[in-house]
Amino acid sequence: MTLQTHEAVTTAELAPATYRPLLDTVEIAVLAGEGEPRWHVSVLPDGLHMLHVDGGGEPVEIRLSLPLGDAAGYWHPKAGWKRTIVADWEGRSTVSLVDGLAAGCLYDYQGATLLTFGTADPVPEVSLLYGVSEENDTYVVHLHLPASSGPQRFVFVPRRLSVATALGELRRWYEGTMPSMPVPEEARLPLYCTWYAFNQRIEAAVVETQAELAADIGFGALILDDGWQRLGSGRGYAGVGDWVPDEEKFPDFAAHVARVRDTGLRYLAWVAPLLLGPKADCYGRWASYAPRASGVPGAHILDPRHPEVRAHLVDTCVRLVRDYGLDGLKVDFLNEAMVYAGDGRGDVGQALTLLLAELRAGLEAVRTDLLLELRQPYVGPGMVSYGNMLRSFDCPADSVANRVRTIDTRLLAVGGAVHSDPLLWNTGAPVESAARQLIGALHSVPQVSVRLDALPVEHVEALRFWLATWRLHRRQLLDGTLEPGRPDDLYTVVSSESDGVNVTTVHTDRPVPVRPASLARTVLVNGTNEDRLVVDVVDAGATVQIEVRGPDGRMIEHYRTELTTGLHRLPVPRMGLGSIRNVA
């Protein structure tokens, strides 16, 4: 069978292929060059299925097809806001180690899965085509894989009752096969970031003021973001590459870092090691290794396929941590390296794995309890060995985007702690505005980026309350069984549960199922615009103690009642919290 080489408008226009049953109602066809590729499926001990494809050293095309059934949406790591089903002439994605993952999940209106798969090797660049075949009334996913010297493998999860359940099984497979970087305690504590609060207008005294306040409020670490470096101003990046402190802003950077660490906070600095600007002192030496412009204004991108580039980048990052006493780095813009993909000069993903492995080894030689932050879209399973803080992509002041992106990341997060994008809100807005941002990030490690010394008292109290609530229920929120519902519903009711305690954040006005007889405690967070929550008791009910608090943590009500099977109205104010404790 000849591999398709031209881009057809729809999958029905492609050359026909022989399909065979794969799993449930999914059928598969495999094509590779002029030959007949060998493939087989094995069943793993946990019930997952492993597809093995031997393309004989040729590029491979895998075609998956299944009946539409009651399909409602298709989730994949780069779905963004487009998570309903689309036509096959529209669904396109290219993924790599630092840009998403070759994985996907088709689900129906009940939230049950119809197809769940993920690549066993996240490094190579893969092109995907997906969507509804209008001609055939089927849903299709086509994967175009580069030539490989060995078998290419994909993991398939049989049908499950929810997307989170199916992806959880896939995530556990990754956990068992990909060693994770150790996660220090501070990676799992609230973090203060300077970016939205100050952008590039930062200096030592300002950061130290925020650090003292942050330590008192309940943060565990601080990130000094963009702007600390020489020529770091104006939002452009023509001056990056030397990675030395701006002496006017930070006359003694090491002493400044030490003062911040004395507050009890761990200290990380932002760096984008692959970027190279023409104003940098080192530009003349490294320009020939950065022939292509990045997507970042003013800067070119160093090509990590050169060993000397990798050595230079590792030396630069190690110098920062060693010379200034940093606890780690926020590593930005790694995905920009993919401008070199497909140029015939070597695999960029493989080069990045070498770079990141060398970087981690070099940094851990200086600091064993290293903190390394990575950012969407490069937080997939292939990166678990190289970072332990996995952050949501930028979404300033957007609590919905933060909720969606952090949960998207959590569905396949392996090893590291999932972090929100730094929370930003208007200090002149009502206290509910501050609480809304914190509630949107509750099922991740919250990062915050507002001027703490400019917050009104009620905002400070709200921040203290929600961070204390988060710490109290951290085990449930970070490690509990997560059920966020359908991805196309944007996770409007999110439940996390462990150790007999359930924490549910509610972002839409609809009854929330609760099980007071089955749990010791249920914590309900009202992220809606209504001053009440309606709960649906789905077990036998129980005698409970109910505690209601406002958005700033102030106690509003505390009473004992019977919650019987069926619907009940609870007086939880908007952006407030209700706690149901079983006292039977």
Coordinates of C-alpha atoms in Angstrom, one line a residue:
M1 CA 0.0 0.0 0.0
T2 CA 1.5 3.4 -1.0
L3 CA 1.8 5.9 1.8
Q4 CA -0.3 9.0 1.1
T5 CA 2.0 11.9 0.2
H6 CA -0.4 14.7 -0.8
E7 CA -2.8 16.6 1.5
A8 CA -6.3 15.6 0.7
V9 CA -9.2 17.8 1.7
T10 CA -11.0 15.0 3.6
T11 CA -10.0 11.5 4.7
A12 CA -12.5 10.0 2.2
E13 CA -10.2 11.3 -0.6
L14 CA -7.2 9.3 0.6
A15 CA -6.2 6.1 -1.1
P16 CA -8.2 3.2 0.3
A17 CA -6.6 1.0 3.0
T18 CA -7.5 -2.3 4.6
Y19 CA -9.0 -1.8 8.1
R20 CA -9.0 -4.5 10.8
P21 CA -10.5 -4.5 14.3
L22 CA -8.3 -3.0 17.0
L23 CA -10.3 -2.4 20.3
D24 CA -13.9 -2.0 21.1
T25 CA -15.4 -0.5 17.9
V26 CA -12.1 1.0 16.8
E27 CA -10.6 -0.2 13.5
I28 CA -7.1 0.4 12.3
A29 CA -5.1 0.5 9.0
V30 CA -1.3 0.9 8.9
L31 CA 0.7 2.1 5.9
A32 CA 4.4 2.4 5.4
G33 CA 6.1 3.2 2.1
E34 CA 5.7 0.6 -0.6
G35 CA 5.9 -2.4 1.7
E36 CA 3.4 -3.9 4.0
P37 CA 4.2 -2.9 7.6
R38 CA 4.1 -5.4 10.3
W39 CA 2.0 -4.6 13.4
H40 CA 0.4 -6.4 16.3
V41 CA -1.4 -5.7 19.5
S42 CA -0.5 -7.0 22.9
V43 CA -2.6 -6.8 26.1
L44 CA -0.7 -5.4 29.1
P45 CA -1.2 -6.7 32.7
D46 CA -3.4 -3.7 33.6
G47 CA -5.8 -4.4 30.7
L48 CA -4.4 -1.7 28.4
H49 CA -3.6 -2.5 24.8
M50 CA -0.2 -1.9 23.2
L51 CA 0.0 -1.4 19.4
H52 CA 3.5 -2.3 18.0
V53 CA 4.2 -1.1 14.4
D54 CA 7.3 -1.9 12.5
G55 CA 7.6 0.3 9.4
G56 CA 10.8 -1.2 8.1
G57 CA 12.7 2.1 8.4
E58 CA 10.0 4.0 6.5
P59 CA 7.6 6.8 7.6
V60 CA 4.4 5.3 9.0
E61 CA 0.8 6.3 8.7
I62 CA -1.7 4.9 11.3
R63 CA -5.4 5.4 10.5
L64 CA -8.0 4.9 13.3
S65 CA -11.7 4.8 12.5
L66 CA -14.8 4.2 14.6
P67 CA -18.6 4.8 14.4
L68 CA -19.7 8.2 15.6
G69 CA -22.1 6.8 18.1
D70 CA -23.1 9.6 20.5
A71 CA -19.8 11.4 20.2
A72 CA -19.7 14.8 22.0
G73 CA -16.1 15.9 22.0
Y74 CA -12.5 15.1 21.3
W75 CA -9.8 16.0 23.9
H76 CA -6.1 16.2 23.1
P77 CA -3.3 18.1 24.9
K78 CA -3.3 21.0 22.4
A79 CA -7.1 21.2 22.2
G80 CA -7.2 24.7 23.7
W81 CA -10.8 26.0 23.4
K82 CA -11.7 23.7 20.4
R83 CA -12.7 20.5 22.2
T84 CA -16.0 19.7 20.5
I85 CA -15.9 17.4 17.5
V86 CA -14.8 19.0 14.2
A87 CA -14.8 17.8 10.5
D88 CA -11.8 15.8 9.3
W89 CA -10.8 18.6 7.0
E90 CA -10.3 20.9 10.0
G91 CA -8.7 18.8 12.7
R92 CA -4.9 19.2 12.4
S93 CA -2.1 19.2 15.0
T94 CA 1.7 18.7 15.0
V95 CA 3.2 17.6 18.3
S96 CA 6.7 16.9 19.7
L97 CA 8.5 16.5 23.0
V98 CA 8.2 20.3 23.7
D99 CA 4.8 20.9 22.0
G100 CA 2.0 18.7 23.2
L101 CA 1.7 14.9 22.9
A102 CA 0.4 12.4 20.4
A103 CA -2.6 11.4 22.5
G104 CA -6.3 11.9 22.3
C105 CA -9.7 10.9 23.8
L106 CA -13.1 10.8 22.0
Y107 CA -16.1 10.8 24.4
D108 CA -19.9 10.8 24.3
Y109 CA -22.6 13.0 25.9
Q110 CA -22.6 10.8 29.0
G111 CA -18.8 11.5 29.4
A112 CA -17.9 7.9 28.6
T113 CA -14.9 7.3 26.3
L114 CA -15.1 5.9 22.8
L115 CA -11.3 6.0 22.0
T116 CA -8.3 6.8 24.2
F117 CA -4.7 6.5 23.1
G118 CA -1.2 7.9 23.6
T119 CA 2.2 7.4 22.1
A120 CA 4.7 5.4 24.1
D121 CA 7.5 7.6 22.8
P122 CA 6.8 11.3 23.2
V123 CA 10.0 12.5 21.6
P124 CA 9.5 12.3 17.7
E125 CA 7.5 14.9 15.9
V126 CA 4.1 13.5 14.9
S127 CA 1.4 15.0 12.6
L128 CA -2.2 14.2 13.4
L129 CA -5.4 14.6 11.4
Y130 CA -8.7 14.0 13.2
G131 CA -12.4 14.7 13.0
V132 CA -15.7 13.5 11.6
S133 CA -15.6 11.9 8.1
E134 CA -18.7 13.4 6.6
E135 CA -18.7 10.8 3.8
N136 CA -18.5 7.8 6.1
D137 CA -20.3 8.9 9.3
T138 CA -17.2 7.9 11.3
Y139 CA -14.7 9.6 13.5
V140 CA -11.1 9.3 12.3
V141 CA -7.6 9.9 13.7
H142 CA -4.6 9.6 11.4
L143 CA -1.1 9.7 12.8
H144 CA 1.9 10.4 10.5
L145 CA 5.1 9.1 12.2
P146 CA 8.7 9.7 11.1
A147 CA 10.9 6.8 10.0
S148 CA 12.2 4.8 13.0
S149 CA 14.9 2.1 13.3
G150 CA 12.7 0.2 15.8
P151 CA 9.1 -0.5 16.5
Q152 CA 6.7 2.4 17.2
R153 CA 4.3 1.9 20.0
F154 CA 0.9 3.3 21.1
V155 CA -1.1 2.6 24.2
F156 CA -4.9 2.2 24.0
V157 CA -7.3 2.3 26.9
P158 CA -10.6 0.4 26.6
R159 CA -13.8 2.3 27.0
R160 CA -14.2 3.9 30.4
L161 CA -17.0 5.8 32.1
S162 CA -15.2 9.2 32.0
V163 CA -12.4 10.9 30.3
A164 CA -10.5 11.4 33.6
T165 CA -10.7 7.7 34.4
A166 CA -9.4 6.7 31.0
L167 CA -6.6 9.3 30.9
G168 CA -5.8 8.4 34.5
E169 CA -5.0 4.8 33.4
L170 CA -2.9 6.1 30.6
R171 CA -1.1 8.5 33.0
R172 CA -0.3 5.6 35.3
W173 CA 1.2 3.7 32.5
Y174 CA 3.5 6.6 31.8
E175 CA 4.4 6.8 35.5
G176 CA 5.4 3.2 35.4
T177 CA 7.7 3.6 32.4
M178 CA 9.1 7.1 32.6
P179 CA 11.3 8.0 35.6
S180 CA 10.3 11.3 37.1
M181 CA 12.4 14.1 38.5
P182 CA 12.2 14.3 42.3
V183 CA 9.6 16.8 43.6
P184 CA 10.8 18.8 46.6
E185 CA 8.2 19.9 49.1
E186 CA 8.5 23.5 48.0
A187 CA 7.3 22.6 44.5
R188 CA 4.0 21.7 46.1
L189 CA 3.6 25.0 48.0
P190 CA 1.9 28.3 46.8
L191 CA 4.3 30.4 44.9
Y192 CA 4.7 34.2 44.4
C193 CA 5.7 35.4 40.9
T194 CA 6.8 38.9 39.9
W195 CA 5.6 38.9 36.3
Y196 CA 2.1 40.3 36.2
A197 CA 2.7 42.4 39.3
F198 CA 5.7 44.2 37.9
N199 CA 6.5 42.9 34.4
Q200 CA 10.1 43.9 33.7
R201 CA 10.0 46.9 36.1
I202 CA 11.6 45.2 39.0
E203 CA 14.5 45.8 41.4
A204 CA 16.0 44.2 44.5
A205 CA 14.2 46.3 47.1
V206 CA 10.8 45.8 45.5
V207 CA 11.2 42.1 45.3
E208 CA 12.4 41.8 48.9
T209 CA 9.3 43.7 50.1
Q210 CA 7.0 41.3 48.3
A211 CA 9.0 38.3 49.6
E212 CA 8.5 39.4 53.2
L213 CA 4.8 39.7 52.7
A214 CA 4.5 36.5 50.7
A215 CA 6.3 34.5 53.4
D216 CA 3.9 35.9 56.0
I217 CA 0.8 35.2 54.0
G218 CA 1.7 31.5 53.3
F219 CA 3.8 31.2 50.2
G220 CA 6.7 28.8 49.9
A221 CA 8.7 30.0 47.0
L222 CA 9.3 33.1 44.7
I223 CA 10.0 33.3 41.0
L224 CA 11.9 36.4 39.8
D225 CA 10.5 36.6 36.3
D226 CA 11.7 38.4 33.2
G227 CA 13.4 41.8 33.7
W228 CA 16.2 40.9 36.1
Q229 CA 18.7 40.4 33.2
R230 CA 20.8 43.1 31.6
L231 CA 18.9 44.8 28.7
G232 CA 15.7 43.2 30.1
S233 CA 13.2 45.9 29.4
G234 CA 10.7 47.0 26.8
R235 CA 9.1 43.6 26.2
G236 CA 11.5 42.9 23.4
Y237 CA 14.2 40.2 23.6
A238 CA 17.0 41.7 21.4
G239 CA 19.3 41.8 24.5
V240 CA 19.0 38.2 25.8
G241 CA 21.7 35.7 25.7
D242 CA 24.3 36.8 28.2
W243 CA 22.1 36.1 31.3
V244 CA 23.8 38.4 33.7
P245 CA 21.9 40.6 36.2
D246 CA 21.1 44.2 35.5
E247 CA 23.4 45.9 38.0
E248 CA 21.2 49.0 38.3
K249 CA 18.3 46.8 39.4
F250 CA 20.3 44.2 41.3
P251 CA 23.7 45.7 42.3
D252 CA 24.5 42.5 44.4
F253 CA 22.3 39.8 43.0
A254 CA 23.7 37.0 45.3
A255 CA 23.2 39.1 48.4
H256 CA 19.6 39.9 47.3
V257 CA 18.9 36.2 46.7
A258 CA 20.2 35.4 50.2
R259 CA 17.9 38.1 51.8
V260 CA 14.9 36.6 50.1
R261 CA 15.8 33.1 51.1
D262 CA 16.2 34.4 54.7
T263 CA 12.4 35.0 54.7
G264 CA 11.9 31.3 54.3
L265 CA 11.1 31.3 50.6
R266 CA 12.9 29.3 48.0
Y267 CA 14.1 31.4 45.1
L268 CA 13.9 30.7 41.3
A269 CA 14.8 33.0 38.4
W270 CA 13.3 33.1 34.9
V271 CA 15.6 32.2 32.0
A272 CA 15.0 31.5 28.3
P273 CA 18.3 29.8 27.5
L274 CA 17.6 29.1 23.8
L275 CA 16.9 32.8 22.9
L276 CA 19.7 34.9 21.4
G277 CA 19.4 38.6 20.7
P278 CA 21.6 40.8 18.5
K279 CA 22.4 43.2 21.4
A280 CA 23.8 40.5 23.6
D281 CA 27.6 40.6 24.1
C282 CA 27.8 36.9 23.1
Y283 CA 25.8 37.3 19.9
G284 CA 28.8 37.4 17.6
R285 CA 30.1 34.1 19.0
W286 CA 26.8 32.2 18.8
A287 CA 24.9 33.8 15.9
S288 CA 25.9 31.1 13.4
Y289 CA 24.2 28.6 15.7
A290 CA 21.0 30.5 15.7
P291 CA 20.1 31.1 12.0
R292 CA 16.4 31.2 12.5
A293 CA 14.2 33.8 14.2
S294 CA 12.1 32.7 17.1
G295 CA 8.5 33.5 17.6
V296 CA 9.6 35.8 20.4
P297 CA 10.1 39.5 19.4
G298 CA 13.7 40.5 18.6
A299 CA 15.4 37.1 19.3
H300 CA 16.8 34.2 17.3
I301 CA 16.7 30.7 18.6
L302 CA 19.8 28.6 19.2
D303 CA 19.8 25.2 17.6
P304 CA 20.1 22.5 20.3
R305 CA 21.3 19.9 17.8
H306 CA 24.9 21.3 18.2
P307 CA 26.8 19.8 21.1
E308 CA 28.6 23.0 21.7
V309 CA 25.3 24.9 22.0
R310 CA 24.1 22.4 24.6
A311 CA 27.3 22.7 26.6
H312 CA 27.0 26.5 26.5
L313 CA 23.4 26.5 27.6
V314 CA 24.1 24.1 30.5
D315 CA 27.1 26.1 31.6
T316 CA 25.0 29.3 31.6
C317 CA 22.2 27.8 33.7
V318 CA 24.6 26.1 36.1
R319 CA 26.5 29.4 36.5
L320 CA 23.2 31.2 37.5
V321 CA 22.3 28.7 40.1
R322 CA 25.8 28.3 41.5
D323 CA 27.0 31.9 41.5
Y324 CA 23.8 33.5 42.9
G325 CA 22.6 30.8 45.3
L326 CA 19.3 30.1 43.4
D327 CA 17.1 27.1 44.2
G328 CA 16.2 26.6 40.6
L329 CA 15.0 28.1 37.3
K330 CA 11.8 28.8 35.4
V331 CA 12.8 27.6 31.9
D332 CA 10.9 29.3 29.2
F333 CA 10.4 29.1 25.4
L334 CA 11.8 25.6 24.9
N335 CA 9.1 25.0 22.2
E336 CA 10.7 27.7 20.0
A337 CA 13.4 25.1 19.1
M338 CA 10.9 23.4 16.8
V339 CA 11.5 26.1 14.1
Y340 CA 14.3 23.7 13.1
A341 CA 12.1 20.6 12.8
G342 CA 11.9 18.9 9.5
D343 CA 15.0 20.6 7.9
G344 CA 16.7 17.3 7.3
R345 CA 19.6 18.1 9.7
G346 CA 18.6 15.8 12.6
D347 CA 15.8 15.3 15.1
V348 CA 15.1 18.3 17.3
G349 CA 13.3 16.3 19.9
Q350 CA 16.2 13.9 20.4
A351 CA 18.6 16.9 20.7
L352 CA 16.3 18.5 23.3
T353 CA 16.3 15.3 25.4
L354 CA 20.1 15.4 25.4
L355 CA 20.1 19.1 26.4
L356 CA 17.6 18.6 29.2
A357 CA 19.3 15.6 30.6
E358 CA 22.6 17.4 30.6
L359 CA 21.0 20.5 32.1
R360 CA 19.4 18.5 34.9
A361 CA 22.6 16.6 35.7
G362 CA 24.6 19.9 35.7
L363 CA 22.2 21.7 38.0
E364 CA 21.7 18.8 40.4
A365 CA 25.5 18.7 40.9
V366 CA 25.1 22.2 42.3
R367 CA 21.7 21.8 44.1
T368 CA 20.3 18.4 44.9
D369 CA 16.8 19.7 45.8
L370 CA 16.5 21.5 42.5
L371 CA 13.3 23.3 41.4
L372 CA 12.7 23.5 37.7
E373 CA 9.5 25.0 36.2
L374 CA 8.3 23.9 32.7
R375 CA 5.3 25.5 30.9
Q376 CA 2.5 24.3 28.6
P377 CA 2.9 23.1 25.9
Y378 CA 6.0 21.2 27.1
V379 CA 4.7 19.5 30.2
G380 CA 3.8 16.1 28.7
P381 CA 5.0 12.7 30.0
G382 CA 8.3 13.0 28.0
M383 CA 9.4 15.9 30.1
V384 CA 8.9 14.3 33.5
S385 CA 12.6 13.7 33.9
Y386 CA 13.5 17.3 33.3
G387 CA 11.1 19.4 35.4
N388 CA 9.1 19.1 38.6
M389 CA 6.8 22.2 38.4
L390 CA 4.4 22.0 35.4
R391 CA 2.8 25.4 34.8
S392 CA -0.3 26.4 32.9
F393 CA 0.1 28.6 29.8
D394 CA -0.3 32.4 30.2
C395 CA -3.8 33.5 30.9
P396 CA -3.7 36.8 32.9
A397 CA -6.8 37.4 35.0
D398 CA -8.7 34.6 33.3
S399 CA -9.9 32.2 36.0
V400 CA -11.7 30.0 33.5
A401 CA -8.6 29.5 31.4
N402 CA -6.5 28.8 34.4
R403 CA -9.1 26.1 35.6
V404 CA -9.2 24.5 32.1
R405 CA -5.5 24.6 31.5
T406 CA -4.4 23.3 34.8
I407 CA -6.9 20.4 34.7
D408 CA -5.9 19.6 31.1
T409 CA -2.3 19.3 32.3
R410 CA -3.3 17.2 35.4
L411 CA -5.1 14.7 33.2
L412 CA -1.7 13.4 31.9
A413 CA 0.7 15.0 34.4
V414 CA 3.4 12.5 35.5
G415 CA 5.6 13.2 38.5
G416 CA 5.7 17.0 38.8
A417 CA 3.3 19.3 40.6
V418 CA 0.9 21.1 38.3
H419 CA 0.9 24.9 38.8
S420 CA -1.5 27.6 37.8
D421 CA -0.5 30.5 35.7
P422 CA 0.2 33.4 38.2
L423 CA -3.1 34.8 39.4
L424 CA -3.8 38.4 38.6
W425 CA -6.8 40.6 39.7
N426 CA -7.7 44.2 40.0
T427 CA -7.0 45.5 43.5
G428 CA -9.8 47.9 43.2
A429 CA -12.4 45.2 42.5
P430 CA -14.6 43.6 45.1
V431 CA -13.1 40.8 47.2
E432 CA -15.1 38.3 45.2
S433 CA -12.8 39.1 42.2
A434 CA -9.7 38.0 44.1
A435 CA -11.4 34.9 45.4
R436 CA -12.6 34.0 41.9
Q437 CA -9.0 33.8 40.7
L438 CA -8.0 31.6 43.6
I439 CA -10.9 29.3 43.2
G440 CA -10.1 28.8 39.5
A441 CA -6.7 27.5 40.4
L442 CA -7.7 25.5 43.4
H443 CA -7.0 22.0 41.9
S444 CA -3.4 22.9 41.2
V445 CA -0.5 24.6 43.0
P446 CA -1.6 28.3 43.0
Q447 CA 0.9 30.9 41.8
V448 CA 0.0 34.6 42.5
S449 CA 1.3 37.7 40.9
V450 CA -0.2 40.9 42.4
R451 CA 1.5 43.6 44.4
L452 CA 1.0 42.3 47.9
D453 CA 1.8 45.7 49.4
A454 CA -1.0 47.3 47.4
L455 CA -3.8 44.9 48.3
P456 CA -6.7 46.1 50.4
V457 CA -7.2 44.4 53.7
E458 CA -10.2 42.3 52.5
H459 CA -8.1 41.0 49.6
V460 CA -5.3 40.0 51.9
E461 CA -7.7 38.2 54.2
A462 CA -9.2 36.4 51.2
L463 CA -5.7 35.4 50.0
R464 CA -4.8 34.1 53.5
F465 CA -8.0 32.2 53.8
W466 CA -7.8 30.5 50.4
L467 CA -4.2 29.6 50.7
A468 CA -4.8 28.2 54.2
T469 CA -7.8 26.2 52.8
W470 CA -5.6 25.0 49.9
R471 CA -2.9 23.8 52.3
L472 CA -5.4 22.1 54.6
H473 CA -6.8 20.1 51.6
R474 CA -3.7 19.8 49.5
R475 CA -3.7 16.0 49.6
Q476 CA -7.2 16.0 48.1
L477 CA -6.5 18.8 45.6
L478 CA -3.2 17.6 44.3
D479 CA -3.2 13.8 44.9
G480 CA -6.8 12.8 45.2
T481 CA -9.0 11.1 42.6
L482 CA -9.9 13.8 40.1
E483 CA -13.2 13.9 38.2
P484 CA -13.8 17.2 36.3
G485 CA -16.5 16.0 33.9
R486 CA -16.6 16.5 30.2
P487 CA -13.8 18.6 28.6
D488 CA -16.2 20.5 26.4
D489 CA -18.2 21.5 29.5
L490 CA -14.9 23.3 30.6
Y491 CA -14.8 21.5 33.9
T492 CA -17.6 23.4 35.6
V493 CA -17.9 20.9 38.5
V494 CA -14.5 19.6 39.6
S495 CA -14.2 16.9 42.3
S496 CA -11.1 15.7 44.1
E497 CA -11.2 13.1 46.7
S498 CA -9.0 11.1 49.1
D499 CA -8.9 9.9 52.7
G500 CA -12.7 10.2 53.1
V501 CA -12.7 13.9 52.2
N502 CA -14.1 15.3 49.0
V503 CA -13.4 18.9 47.7
T504 CA -15.7 20.1 44.9
T505 CA -15.4 23.4 43.1
V506 CA -18.7 24.5 41.4
H507 CA -18.6 27.0 38.6
T508 CA -22.1 26.6 37.2
D509 CA -25.6 26.8 38.6
R510 CA -26.7 23.1 38.8
P511 CA -27.2 20.5 41.5
V512 CA -24.0 19.1 42.8
P513 CA -24.0 15.4 43.8
V514 CA -22.8 14.8 47.4
R515 CA -22.5 11.7 49.6
P516 CA -22.6 12.8 53.2
A517 CA -23.2 9.2 54.6
S518 CA -20.2 7.9 52.7
L519 CA -17.6 10.6 53.5
A520 CA -16.2 12.2 56.7
R521 CA -16.3 15.7 55.1
T522 CA -17.4 17.4 51.9
V523 CA -16.0 20.8 51.0
L524 CA -18.0 22.8 48.5
V525 CA -16.6 25.9 46.9
N526 CA -19.1 28.2 45.2
G527 CA -17.5 29.6 42.1
T528 CA -20.8 30.6 40.6
N529 CA -22.6 34.0 40.7
E530 CA -25.4 32.7 42.9
D531 CA -25.5 33.1 46.7
R532 CA -26.4 29.5 47.2
L533 CA -25.6 26.0 46.2
V534 CA -28.0 23.2 45.4
V535 CA -26.8 19.8 46.4
D536 CA -28.2 16.4 45.4
V537 CA -27.7 13.8 48.2
V538 CA -27.1 10.6 46.2
D539 CA -26.6 8.2 49.2
A540 CA -28.7 7.5 52.2
G541 CA -28.0 10.9 53.8
A542 CA -26.7 11.7 57.3
T543 CA -26.8 14.1 60.2
V544 CA -24.2 16.8 59.4
Q545 CA -22.6 19.9 60.7
I546 CA -22.5 22.6 58.1
E547 CA -20.1 25.6 58.2
V548 CA -20.4 28.4 55.7
R549 CA -17.7 31.0 55.1
G550 CA -17.6 34.1 52.8
P551 CA -14.9 34.8 50.2
D552 CA -12.6 36.4 52.8
G553 CA -13.0 33.4 55.1
R554 CA -15.4 35.1 57.5
M555 CA -17.8 32.7 59.3
I556 CA -21.4 33.3 58.1
E557 CA -23.3 30.2 59.4
H558 CA -22.7 27.2 61.5
Y559 CA -25.5 24.7 62.1
R560 CA -26.5 21.1 62.4
T561 CA -29.1 19.5 60.1
E562 CA -30.3 16.3 58.4
L563 CA -29.3 15.9 54.8
T564 CA -31.7 13.3 53.4
T565 CA -31.6 11.8 49.9
G566 CA -32.6 14.3 47.3
L567 CA -32.1 18.1 46.7
H568 CA -31.2 20.6 49.3
R569 CA -30.3 24.3 49.2
L570 CA -27.2 25.5 51.1
P571 CA -26.7 29.2 51.9
V572 CA -23.1 29.4 50.5
P573 CA -22.4 32.9 49.1
R574 CA -20.7 33.4 45.8
M575 CA -17.0 32.8 46.0
G576 CA -17.6 31.3 49.4
L577 CA -17.1 27.9 51.0
G578 CA -19.4 25.4 52.6
S579 CA -18.1 22.5 54.7
I580 CA -20.3 19.4 55.4
R581 CA -19.1 17.2 58.2
N582 CA -20.7 13.9 59.0
V583 CA -21.5 13.8 62.7
A584 CA -23.5 10.6 62.8

